[in-house]
mmCIF file of C-alpha atoms in Angstrom:
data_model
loop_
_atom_site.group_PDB
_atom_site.id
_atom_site.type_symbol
_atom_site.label_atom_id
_atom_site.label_comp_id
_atom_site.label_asym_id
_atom_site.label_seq_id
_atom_site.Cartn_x
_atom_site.Cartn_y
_atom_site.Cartn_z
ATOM 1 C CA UNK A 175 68.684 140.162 145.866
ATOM 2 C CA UNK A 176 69.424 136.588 147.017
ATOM 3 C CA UNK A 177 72.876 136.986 144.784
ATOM 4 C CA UNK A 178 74.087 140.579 146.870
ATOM 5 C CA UNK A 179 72.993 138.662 149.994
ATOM 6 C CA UNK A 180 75.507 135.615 149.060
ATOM 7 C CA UNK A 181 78.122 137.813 147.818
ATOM 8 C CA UNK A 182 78.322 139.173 151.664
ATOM 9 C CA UNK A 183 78.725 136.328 152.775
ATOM 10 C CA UNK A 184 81.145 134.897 149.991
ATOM 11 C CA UNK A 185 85.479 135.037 151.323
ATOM 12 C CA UNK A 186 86.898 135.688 148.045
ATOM 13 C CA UNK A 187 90.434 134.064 147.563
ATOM 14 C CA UNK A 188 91.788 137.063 145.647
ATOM 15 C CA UNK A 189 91.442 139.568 148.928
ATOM 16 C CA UNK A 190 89.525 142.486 148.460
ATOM 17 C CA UNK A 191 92.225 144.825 149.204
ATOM 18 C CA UNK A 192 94.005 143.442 145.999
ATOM 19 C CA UNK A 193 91.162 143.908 143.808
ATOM 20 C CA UNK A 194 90.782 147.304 144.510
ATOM 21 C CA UNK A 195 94.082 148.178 144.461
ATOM 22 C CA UNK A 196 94.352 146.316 140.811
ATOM 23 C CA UNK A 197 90.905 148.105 139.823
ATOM 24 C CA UNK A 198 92.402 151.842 140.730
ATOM 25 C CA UNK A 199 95.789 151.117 139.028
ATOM 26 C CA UNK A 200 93.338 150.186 135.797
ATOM 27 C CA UNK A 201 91.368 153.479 136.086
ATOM 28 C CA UNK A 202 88.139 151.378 137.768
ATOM 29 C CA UNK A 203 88.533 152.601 141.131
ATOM 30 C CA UNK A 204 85.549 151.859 143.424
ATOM 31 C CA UNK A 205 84.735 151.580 146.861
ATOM 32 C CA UNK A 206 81.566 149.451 146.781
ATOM 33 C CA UNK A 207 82.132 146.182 148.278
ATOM 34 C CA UNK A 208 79.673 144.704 146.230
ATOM 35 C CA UNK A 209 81.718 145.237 143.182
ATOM 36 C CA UNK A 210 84.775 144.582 144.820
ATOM 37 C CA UNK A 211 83.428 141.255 145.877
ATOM 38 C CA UNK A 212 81.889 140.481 142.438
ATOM 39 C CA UNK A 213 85.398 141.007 140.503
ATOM 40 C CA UNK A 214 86.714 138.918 143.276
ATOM 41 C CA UNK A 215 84.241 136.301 141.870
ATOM 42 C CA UNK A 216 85.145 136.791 138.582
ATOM 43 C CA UNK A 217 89.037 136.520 139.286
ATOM 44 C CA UNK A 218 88.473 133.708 141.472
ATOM 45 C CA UNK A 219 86.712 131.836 138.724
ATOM 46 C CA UNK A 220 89.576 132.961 136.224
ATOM 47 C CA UNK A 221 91.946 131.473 138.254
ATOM 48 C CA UNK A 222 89.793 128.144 139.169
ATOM 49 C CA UNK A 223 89.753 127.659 134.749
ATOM 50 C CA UNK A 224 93.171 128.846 134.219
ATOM 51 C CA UNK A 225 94.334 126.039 136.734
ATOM 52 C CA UNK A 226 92.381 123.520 135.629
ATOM 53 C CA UNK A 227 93.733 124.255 131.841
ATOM 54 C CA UNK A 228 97.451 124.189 133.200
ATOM 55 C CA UNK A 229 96.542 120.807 134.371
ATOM 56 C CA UNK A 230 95.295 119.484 131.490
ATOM 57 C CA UNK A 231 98.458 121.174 129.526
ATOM 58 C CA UNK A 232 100.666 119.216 131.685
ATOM 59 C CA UNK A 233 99.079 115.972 131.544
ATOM 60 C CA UNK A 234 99.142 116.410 127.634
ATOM 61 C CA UNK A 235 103.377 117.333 128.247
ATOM 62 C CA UNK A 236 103.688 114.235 130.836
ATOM 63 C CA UNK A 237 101.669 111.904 128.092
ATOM 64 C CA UNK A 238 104.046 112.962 125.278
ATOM 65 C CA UNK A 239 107.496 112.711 127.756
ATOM 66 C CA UNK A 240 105.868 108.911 128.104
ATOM 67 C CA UNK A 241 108.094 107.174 126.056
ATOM 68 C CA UNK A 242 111.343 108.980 126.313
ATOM 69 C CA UNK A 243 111.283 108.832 130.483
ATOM 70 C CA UNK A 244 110.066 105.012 129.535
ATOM 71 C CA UNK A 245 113.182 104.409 127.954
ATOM 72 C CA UNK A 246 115.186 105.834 130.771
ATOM 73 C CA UNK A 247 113.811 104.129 133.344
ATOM 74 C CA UNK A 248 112.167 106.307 135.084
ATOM 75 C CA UNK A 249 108.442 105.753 136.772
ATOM 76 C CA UNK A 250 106.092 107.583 134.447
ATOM 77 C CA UNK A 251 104.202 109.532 137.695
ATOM 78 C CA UNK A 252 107.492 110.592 139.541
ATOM 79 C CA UNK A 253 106.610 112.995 141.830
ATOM 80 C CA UNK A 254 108.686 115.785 140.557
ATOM 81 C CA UNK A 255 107.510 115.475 136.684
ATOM 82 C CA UNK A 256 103.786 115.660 138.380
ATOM 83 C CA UNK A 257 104.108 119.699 139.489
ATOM 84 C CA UNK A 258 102.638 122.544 137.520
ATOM 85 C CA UNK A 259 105.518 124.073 135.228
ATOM 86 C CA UNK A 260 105.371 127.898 134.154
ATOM 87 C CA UNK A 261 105.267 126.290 130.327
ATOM 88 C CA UNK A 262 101.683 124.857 131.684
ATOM 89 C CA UNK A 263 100.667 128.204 132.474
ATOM 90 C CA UNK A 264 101.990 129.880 129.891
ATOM 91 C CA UNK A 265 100.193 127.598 127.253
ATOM 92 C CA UNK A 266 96.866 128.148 128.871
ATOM 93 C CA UNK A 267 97.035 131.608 129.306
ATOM 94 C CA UNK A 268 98.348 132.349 126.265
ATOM 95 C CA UNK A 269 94.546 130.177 124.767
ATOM 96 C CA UNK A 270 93.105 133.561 126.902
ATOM 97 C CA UNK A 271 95.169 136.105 125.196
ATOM 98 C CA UNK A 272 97.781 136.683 127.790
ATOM 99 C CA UNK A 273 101.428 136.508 126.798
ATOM 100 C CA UNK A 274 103.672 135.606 129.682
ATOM 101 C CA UNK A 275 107.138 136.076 129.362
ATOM 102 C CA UNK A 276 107.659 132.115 128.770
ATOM 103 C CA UNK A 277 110.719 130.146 130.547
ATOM 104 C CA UNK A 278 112.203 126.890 129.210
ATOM 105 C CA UNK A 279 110.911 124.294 131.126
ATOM 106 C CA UNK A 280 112.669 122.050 133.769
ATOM 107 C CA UNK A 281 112.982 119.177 131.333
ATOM 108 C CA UNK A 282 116.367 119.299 130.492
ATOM 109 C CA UNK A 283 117.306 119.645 134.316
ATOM 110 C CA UNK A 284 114.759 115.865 134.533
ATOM 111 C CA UNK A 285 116.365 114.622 131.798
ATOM 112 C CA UNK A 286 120.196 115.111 133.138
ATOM 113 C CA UNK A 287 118.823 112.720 136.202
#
């Protein structure tokens, strides 16, 4: 009971319009707001791990890239090699058996500078 009571209380980041709509187009169509608010929870928390997993992705990318932006110079935590890139994502999802349609990373545009 205490959970339901917190869950009315909980914003979800995902809105709950979005849910819903998501839940219908996948055949789950409710109109609870309990439920709606729970798989809010759940996506929330999805999307909390899958960040956290890009992150570590792209500290593993900046760690290798070390030497090579070493040896041009370059400060090893330059701001623009320090943003998430979709081949973070991609490698993290892809652990949680979701294929995204992966794009070659910005390297070779960092690389040229």
């Amino acid at each position: 009971m205490k959970f339901l009571k917190a869950l009315d209380d909980y914003a979800p980041t995902v809105p709950v319009a979005v849910t819903q709509h998501y839940m219908q187009r996948g055949g789950a169509g409710t109109t609870d707001p309990r439920i709606l608010k729970l798989v809010s929870l759940a996506a929330d928390r999805f999307m909390a791990c899958a960040v956290y997993d890009a992150t570590v992705f792209q500290m593993a990318r900046l760690e290798a890239q070390r030497p090579a932006r070493a040896a041009r110079g370059r400060d090893a935590a330059a701001a623009a090699d320090e943003c998430l890139q979709m081949c973070d994502l991609a490698g993290c999802l892809h652990e949680r058996g979701i294929m995204v349609h992966e794009y070659e990373c910005l390297e070779q545009d960092h690389a040229k500078r």
